[in-house]
Coordinates of C-alpha atoms in Angstrom, one line a residue:
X1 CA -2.4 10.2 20.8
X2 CA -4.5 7.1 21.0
X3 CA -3.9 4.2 23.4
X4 CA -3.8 1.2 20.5
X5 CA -4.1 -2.4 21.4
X6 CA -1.0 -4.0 21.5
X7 CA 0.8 -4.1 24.8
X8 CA 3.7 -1.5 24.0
X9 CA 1.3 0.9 22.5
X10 CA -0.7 0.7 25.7
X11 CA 3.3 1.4 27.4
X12 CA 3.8 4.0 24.9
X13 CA 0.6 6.0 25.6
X14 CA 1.3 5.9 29.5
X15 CA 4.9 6.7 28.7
X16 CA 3.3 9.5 26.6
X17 CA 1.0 10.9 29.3
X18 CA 3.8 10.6 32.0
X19 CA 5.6 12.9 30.0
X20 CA 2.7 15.5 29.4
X21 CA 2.0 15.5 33.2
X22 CA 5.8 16.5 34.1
X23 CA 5.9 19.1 31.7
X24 CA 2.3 20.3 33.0
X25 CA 3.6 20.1 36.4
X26 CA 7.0 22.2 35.6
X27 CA 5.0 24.9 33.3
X28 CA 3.1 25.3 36.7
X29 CA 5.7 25.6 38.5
X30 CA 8.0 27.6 36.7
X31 CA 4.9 29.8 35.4
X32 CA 3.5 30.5 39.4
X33 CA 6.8 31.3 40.8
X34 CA 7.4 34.2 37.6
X35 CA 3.5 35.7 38.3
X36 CA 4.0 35.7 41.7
X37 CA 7.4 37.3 41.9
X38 CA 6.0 39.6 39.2
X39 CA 2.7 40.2 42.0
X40 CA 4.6 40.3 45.3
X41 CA 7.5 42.5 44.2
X42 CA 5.9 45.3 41.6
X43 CA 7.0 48.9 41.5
X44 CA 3.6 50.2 42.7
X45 CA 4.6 48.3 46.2
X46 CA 7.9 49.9 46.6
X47 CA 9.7 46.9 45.7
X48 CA 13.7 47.5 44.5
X49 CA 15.5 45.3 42.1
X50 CA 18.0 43.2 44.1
X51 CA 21.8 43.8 42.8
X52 CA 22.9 40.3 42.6
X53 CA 23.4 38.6 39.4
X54 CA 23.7 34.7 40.2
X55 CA 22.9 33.0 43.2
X56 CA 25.6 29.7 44.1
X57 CA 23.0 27.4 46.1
X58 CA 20.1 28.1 44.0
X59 CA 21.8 27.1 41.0
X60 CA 22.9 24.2 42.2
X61 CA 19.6 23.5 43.6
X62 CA 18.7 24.1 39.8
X63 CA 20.8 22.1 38.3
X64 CA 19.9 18.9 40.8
X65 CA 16.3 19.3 40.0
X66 CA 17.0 19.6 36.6
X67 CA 18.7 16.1 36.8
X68 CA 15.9 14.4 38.5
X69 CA 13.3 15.2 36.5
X70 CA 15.5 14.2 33.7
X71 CA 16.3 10.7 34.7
X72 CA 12.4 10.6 35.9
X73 CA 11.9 10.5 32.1
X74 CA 14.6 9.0 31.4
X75 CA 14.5 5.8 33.0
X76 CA 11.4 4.6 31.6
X77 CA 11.5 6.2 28.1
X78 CA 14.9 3.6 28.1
X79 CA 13.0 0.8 29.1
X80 CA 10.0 1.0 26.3
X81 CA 12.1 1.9 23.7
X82 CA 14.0 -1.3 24.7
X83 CA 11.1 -3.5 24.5
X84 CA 9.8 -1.3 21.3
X85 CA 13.0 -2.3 19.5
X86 CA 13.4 -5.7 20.5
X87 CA 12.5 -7.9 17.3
X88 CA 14.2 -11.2 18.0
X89 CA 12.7 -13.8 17.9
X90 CA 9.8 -12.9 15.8
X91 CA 6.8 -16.5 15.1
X92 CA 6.6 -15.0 12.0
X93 CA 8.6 -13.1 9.5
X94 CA 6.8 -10.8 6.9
X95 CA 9.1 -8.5 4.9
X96 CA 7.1 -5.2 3.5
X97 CA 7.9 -3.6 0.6
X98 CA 6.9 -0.2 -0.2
X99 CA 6.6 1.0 -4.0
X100 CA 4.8 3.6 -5.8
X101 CA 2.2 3.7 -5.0
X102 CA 1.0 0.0 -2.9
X103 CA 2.8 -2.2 -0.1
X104 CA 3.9 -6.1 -1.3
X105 CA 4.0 -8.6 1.6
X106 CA 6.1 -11.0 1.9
X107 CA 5.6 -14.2 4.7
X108 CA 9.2 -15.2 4.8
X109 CA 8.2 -18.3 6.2
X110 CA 5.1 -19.9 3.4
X111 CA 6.4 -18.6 0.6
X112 CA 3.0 -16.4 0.2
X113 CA 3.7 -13.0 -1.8
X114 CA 1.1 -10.9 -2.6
X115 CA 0.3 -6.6 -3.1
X116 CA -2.2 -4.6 -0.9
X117 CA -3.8 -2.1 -3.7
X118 CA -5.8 1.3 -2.8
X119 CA -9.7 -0.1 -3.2
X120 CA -11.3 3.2 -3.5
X121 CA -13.3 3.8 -6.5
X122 CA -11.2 6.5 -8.9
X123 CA -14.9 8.1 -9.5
X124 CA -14.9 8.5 -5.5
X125 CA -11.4 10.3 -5.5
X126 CA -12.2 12.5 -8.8
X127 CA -15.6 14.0 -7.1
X128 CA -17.7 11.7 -9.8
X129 CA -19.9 9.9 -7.1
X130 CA -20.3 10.4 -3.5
X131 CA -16.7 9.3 -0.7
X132 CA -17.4 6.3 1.3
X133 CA -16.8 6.2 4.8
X134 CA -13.5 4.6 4.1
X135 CA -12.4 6.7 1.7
X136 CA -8.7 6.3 0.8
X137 CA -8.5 3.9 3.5
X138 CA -9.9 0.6 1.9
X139 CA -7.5 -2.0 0.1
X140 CA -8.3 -5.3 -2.7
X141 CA -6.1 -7.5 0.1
X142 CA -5.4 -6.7 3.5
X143 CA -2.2 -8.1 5.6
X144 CA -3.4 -10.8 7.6
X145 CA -1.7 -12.1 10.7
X146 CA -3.0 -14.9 13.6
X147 CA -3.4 -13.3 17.5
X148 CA -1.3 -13.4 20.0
X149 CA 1.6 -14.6 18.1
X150 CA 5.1 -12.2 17.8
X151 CA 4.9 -11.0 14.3
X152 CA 8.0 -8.8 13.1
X153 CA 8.1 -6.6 10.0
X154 CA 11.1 -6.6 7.9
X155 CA 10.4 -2.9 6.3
X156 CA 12.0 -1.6 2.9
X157 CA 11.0 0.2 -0.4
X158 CA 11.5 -0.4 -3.9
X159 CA 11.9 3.1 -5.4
X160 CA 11.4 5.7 -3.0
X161 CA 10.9 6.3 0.6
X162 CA 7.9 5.4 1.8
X163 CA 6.7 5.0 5.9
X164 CA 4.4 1.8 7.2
X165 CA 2.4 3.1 10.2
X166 CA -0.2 1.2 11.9
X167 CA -1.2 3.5 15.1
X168 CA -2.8 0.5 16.8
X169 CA 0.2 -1.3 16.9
X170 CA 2.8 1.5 17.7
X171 CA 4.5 0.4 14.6
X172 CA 6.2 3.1 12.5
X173 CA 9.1 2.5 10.3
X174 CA 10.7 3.9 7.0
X175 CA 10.8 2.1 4.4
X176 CA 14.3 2.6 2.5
X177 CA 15.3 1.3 -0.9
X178 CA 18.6 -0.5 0.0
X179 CA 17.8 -0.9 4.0
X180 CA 15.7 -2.9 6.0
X181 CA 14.0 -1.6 8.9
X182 CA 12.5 -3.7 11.6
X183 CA 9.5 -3.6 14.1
X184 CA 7.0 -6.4 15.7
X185 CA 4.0 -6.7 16.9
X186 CA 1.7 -9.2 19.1
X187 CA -1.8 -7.9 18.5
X188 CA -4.3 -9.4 21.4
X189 CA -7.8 -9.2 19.9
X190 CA -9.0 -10.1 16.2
X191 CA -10.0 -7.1 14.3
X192 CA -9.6 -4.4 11.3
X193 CA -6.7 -2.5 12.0
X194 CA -5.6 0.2 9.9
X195 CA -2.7 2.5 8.9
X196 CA -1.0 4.4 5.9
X197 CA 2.3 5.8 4.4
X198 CA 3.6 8.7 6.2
X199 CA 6.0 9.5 4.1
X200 CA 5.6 12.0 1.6
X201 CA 6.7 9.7 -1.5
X202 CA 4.6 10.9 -4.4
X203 CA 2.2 12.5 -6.4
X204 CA -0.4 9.0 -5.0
X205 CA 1.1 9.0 -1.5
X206 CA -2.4 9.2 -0.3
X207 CA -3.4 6.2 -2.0
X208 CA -1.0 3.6 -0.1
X209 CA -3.0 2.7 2.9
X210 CA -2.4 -0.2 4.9
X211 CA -5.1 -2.5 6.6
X212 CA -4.1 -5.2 8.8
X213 CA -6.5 -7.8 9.6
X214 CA -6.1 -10.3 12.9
X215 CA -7.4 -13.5 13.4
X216 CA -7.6 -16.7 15.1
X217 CA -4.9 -19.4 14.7
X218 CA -7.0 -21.6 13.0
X219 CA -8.9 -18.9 10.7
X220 CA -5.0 -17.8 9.9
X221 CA -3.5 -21.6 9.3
X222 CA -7.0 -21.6 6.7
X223 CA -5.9 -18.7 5.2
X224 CA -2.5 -20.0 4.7
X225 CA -3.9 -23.1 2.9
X226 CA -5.6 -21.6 0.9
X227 CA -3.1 -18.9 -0.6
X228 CA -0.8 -21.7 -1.1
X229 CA -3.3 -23.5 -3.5
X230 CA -4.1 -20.4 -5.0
X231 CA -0.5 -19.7 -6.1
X232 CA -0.2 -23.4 -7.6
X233 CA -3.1 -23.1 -9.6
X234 CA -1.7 -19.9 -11.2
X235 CA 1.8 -21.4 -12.1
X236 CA -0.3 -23.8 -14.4
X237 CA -2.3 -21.1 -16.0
X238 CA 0.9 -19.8 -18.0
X239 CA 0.4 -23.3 -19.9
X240 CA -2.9 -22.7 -21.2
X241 CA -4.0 -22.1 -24.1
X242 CA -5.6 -18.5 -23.6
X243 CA -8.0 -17.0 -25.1
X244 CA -8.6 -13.2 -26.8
X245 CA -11.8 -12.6 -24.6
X246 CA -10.0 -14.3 -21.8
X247 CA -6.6 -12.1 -21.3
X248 CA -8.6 -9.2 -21.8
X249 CA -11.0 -9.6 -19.2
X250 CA -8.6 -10.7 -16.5
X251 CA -6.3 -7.7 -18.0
X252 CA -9.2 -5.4 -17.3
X253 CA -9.0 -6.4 -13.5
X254 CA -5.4 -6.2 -13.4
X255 CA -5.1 -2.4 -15.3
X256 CA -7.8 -1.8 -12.8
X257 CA -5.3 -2.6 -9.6
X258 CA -2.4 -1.6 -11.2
X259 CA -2.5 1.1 -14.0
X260 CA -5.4 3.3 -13.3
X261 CA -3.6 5.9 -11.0
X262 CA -1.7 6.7 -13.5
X263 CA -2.5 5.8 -17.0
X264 CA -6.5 6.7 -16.7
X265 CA -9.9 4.9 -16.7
X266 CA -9.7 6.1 -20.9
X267 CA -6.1 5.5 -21.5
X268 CA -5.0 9.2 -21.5
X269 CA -2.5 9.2 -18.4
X270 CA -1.9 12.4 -17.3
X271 CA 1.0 13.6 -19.4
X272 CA 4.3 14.5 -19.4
X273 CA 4.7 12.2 -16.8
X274 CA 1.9 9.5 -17.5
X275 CA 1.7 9.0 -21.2
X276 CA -1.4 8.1 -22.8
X277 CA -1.9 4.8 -23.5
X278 CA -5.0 5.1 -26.0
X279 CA -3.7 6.1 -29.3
X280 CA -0.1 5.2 -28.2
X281 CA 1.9 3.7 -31.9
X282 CA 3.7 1.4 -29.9
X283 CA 0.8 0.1 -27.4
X284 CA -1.2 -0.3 -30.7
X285 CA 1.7 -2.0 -33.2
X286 CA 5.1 -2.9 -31.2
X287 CA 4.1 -5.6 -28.6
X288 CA 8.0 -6.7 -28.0
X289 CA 8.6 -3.2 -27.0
X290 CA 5.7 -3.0 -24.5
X291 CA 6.5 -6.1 -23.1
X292 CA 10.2 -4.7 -22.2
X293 CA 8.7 -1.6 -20.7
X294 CA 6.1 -3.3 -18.9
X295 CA 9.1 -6.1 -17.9
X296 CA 12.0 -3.3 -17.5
X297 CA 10.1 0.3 -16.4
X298 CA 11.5 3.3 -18.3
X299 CA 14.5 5.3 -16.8
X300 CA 16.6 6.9 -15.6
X301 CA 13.7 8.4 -13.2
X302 CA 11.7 5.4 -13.6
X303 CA 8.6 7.1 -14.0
X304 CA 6.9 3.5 -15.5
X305 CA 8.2 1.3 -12.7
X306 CA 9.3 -2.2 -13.5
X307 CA 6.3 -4.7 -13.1
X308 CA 8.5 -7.7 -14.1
X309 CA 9.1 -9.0 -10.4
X310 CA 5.4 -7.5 -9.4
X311 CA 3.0 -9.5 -11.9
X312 CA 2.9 -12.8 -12.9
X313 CA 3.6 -14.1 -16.3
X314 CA -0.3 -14.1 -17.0
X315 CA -1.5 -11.0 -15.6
X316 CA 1.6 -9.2 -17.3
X317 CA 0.2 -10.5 -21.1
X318 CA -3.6 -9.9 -20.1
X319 CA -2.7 -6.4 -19.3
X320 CA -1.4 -5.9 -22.2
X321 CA -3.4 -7.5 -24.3
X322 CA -6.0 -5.3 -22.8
X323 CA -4.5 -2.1 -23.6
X324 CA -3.8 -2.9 -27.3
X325 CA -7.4 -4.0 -27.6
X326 CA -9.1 -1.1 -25.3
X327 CA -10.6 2.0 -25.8
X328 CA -10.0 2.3 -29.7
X329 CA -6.7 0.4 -30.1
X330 CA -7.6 -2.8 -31.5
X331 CA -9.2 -0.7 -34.1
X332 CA -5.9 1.4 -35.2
X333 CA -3.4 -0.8 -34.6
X334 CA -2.9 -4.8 -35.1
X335 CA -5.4 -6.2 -31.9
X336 CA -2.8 -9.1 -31.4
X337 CA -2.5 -10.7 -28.2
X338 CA 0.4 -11.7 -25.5
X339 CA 0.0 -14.5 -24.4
X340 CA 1.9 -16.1 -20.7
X341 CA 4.2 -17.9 -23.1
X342 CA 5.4 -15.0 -24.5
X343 CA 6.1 -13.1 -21.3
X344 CA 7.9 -16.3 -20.2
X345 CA 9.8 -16.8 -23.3
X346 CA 11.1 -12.9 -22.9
X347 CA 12.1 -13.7 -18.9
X348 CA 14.3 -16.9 -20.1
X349 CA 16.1 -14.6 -22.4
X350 CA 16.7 -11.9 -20.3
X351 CA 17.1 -14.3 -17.3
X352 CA 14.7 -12.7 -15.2

């Protein structure tokens, strides 16, 4: 177990050792009084088996020393899990939601939403060039949060189970579609801090890791700012006029973050469950349907998750725009493009 940074998962790992040192001390115990007995009284020495069967005060004696040791750990197990669990009061509020397969964060209090995606190259993970040192443990955007400042986790999941674990922080917690978990932490020093699922949730549950980084007040009131403008500037791009060569190269990026795991670099997805998307009839000529899938997800095991509430209205028709123009779709089917309008138009109707 490692000794973290935070101040309960510096009184978790002393809990932790306290506990490994009583148990030591019992084995001992418990361990020398059997080789000893089985030294001092063996048959070779004459020694006869006694004819009792239970012994009143010993027992008792037992039984008392039994209940010490007990409330020894007990007493201040109680009082970490206490202040482990005690998320009132939290500065700030950042609800994390787990889906298949990459962690959205919420800051309850800004308004800032964004999703924390697996950075590592797919060449990397399919043996095609050499693993970096963080392999599987790098992300496009980590979760930031300012020093010294009580930050609590409001923790649930979108379609499956999923687990956020940062060690450094002492902070694990399912993530439960329909529940929301809490935790908190006040992390001391800036830094890199980082974690992953731990829940078994998938055919890509290695591919959801989650990097915190900590900073300084000011550096994290900056950050702030700037997300803010960020997300204002986007609301205006779903009135321009886009371009062909325009949606597909931002939809290159976003099929990049979002659709690579499953649907391939080349389009093939990894069928039955990942349908290919390169030579796909209604990918090439039936763009209302895509957008409804894309909008919707496909059930009733909702294998294509809905990306209507996960993408905005422009990276949803650049996407797709890419894919009907990719690999050799724009030369088999019609190459027309979805443009932001049309993705809004389709969320008025269905009132998304």
């Amino acid at each position: 177990m490692r000794r973290g940074v935070t101040e309960t998962s510096l009184e978790i790992f002393d809990l932790h050792m306290l506990i490994f040192w009583i148990c030591v001390w019992i084995g001992v115990v418990v361990f020398g009084v059997m080789f000893w007995s089985i030294f001092k009284y063996r048959k070779s020495k004459g020694a006869i088996a006694a004819k009792f069967d239970d012994n009143f005060w010993l027992e008792i004696g037992w039984t008392i020393a039994a209940t010490l040791i007990l409330v020894v750990m007990a007493v201040p197990s109680t009082q970490v899990l206490v202040k482990a669990y005690d998320d009132s009061e939290g500065e700030i509020n950042i609800m994390v939601t787990g889906y298949q397969w990459k962690w959205q964060y919420k800051y309850l209090e800004d308004d800032i939403s964004f999703f924390s995606n697996l950075a590592t190259d797919q060449e990397a993970i399919y043996n095609k060039i050499p693993k970096g040192e963080l392999y599987l443990r790098e992300v496009d955007e980590p979760l930031v949060i300012p020093i010294n400042t009580k930050v609590r986790f409001l923790i649930t999941g979108n379609d499956v189970i999923h687990s956020f674990w940062v060690p450094d922080f002492a902070v694990k917690q399912d993530a439960i579609p329909g529940f929301i978990n809490t935790a908190w932490t006040n992390v001391p020093e800036p830094g890199i801090y980082r974690g992953n699922c731990t829940e078994l949730c998938g055919i890509n549950h290695a591919f959801m890791p989650v990097v915190v980084r900590a900073v300084e007040k000011d550096e994290y009131n900056a950050w702030v700012a700037e997300k803010l403008a960020l997300a204002e500037s986007e609301k205006l791009l779903t009135e321009k006029d886009w371009t062909k060569d325009e949606l597909f190269e931002r939809g290159e990026k976003v099929y990049a973050k979002n659709c690579v795991a499953c649907h391939q670099v080349n389009g093939q997805g990894i069928p039955p469950v990942f349908p290919a998307l390169a030579g796909s009839d209604i990918v090439m000529n039936d763009a209302s349907r895509q957008i409804e899938i894309l909008m919707e997800g496909v059930g009733p095991t909702y294998a294509m998750q809905a990306f209507g509430k996960q993408l905005n209205e422009v990276d949803i028709a650049a996407v797709i725009t890419y894919s009907r123009n990719a690999w050799s779709n724009a030369e088999n089917g019609d190459g027309k493009i979805v443009t932001p309008k049309d993705i809004v138009e389709y969320k008025k109707r269905i009132k998304l």
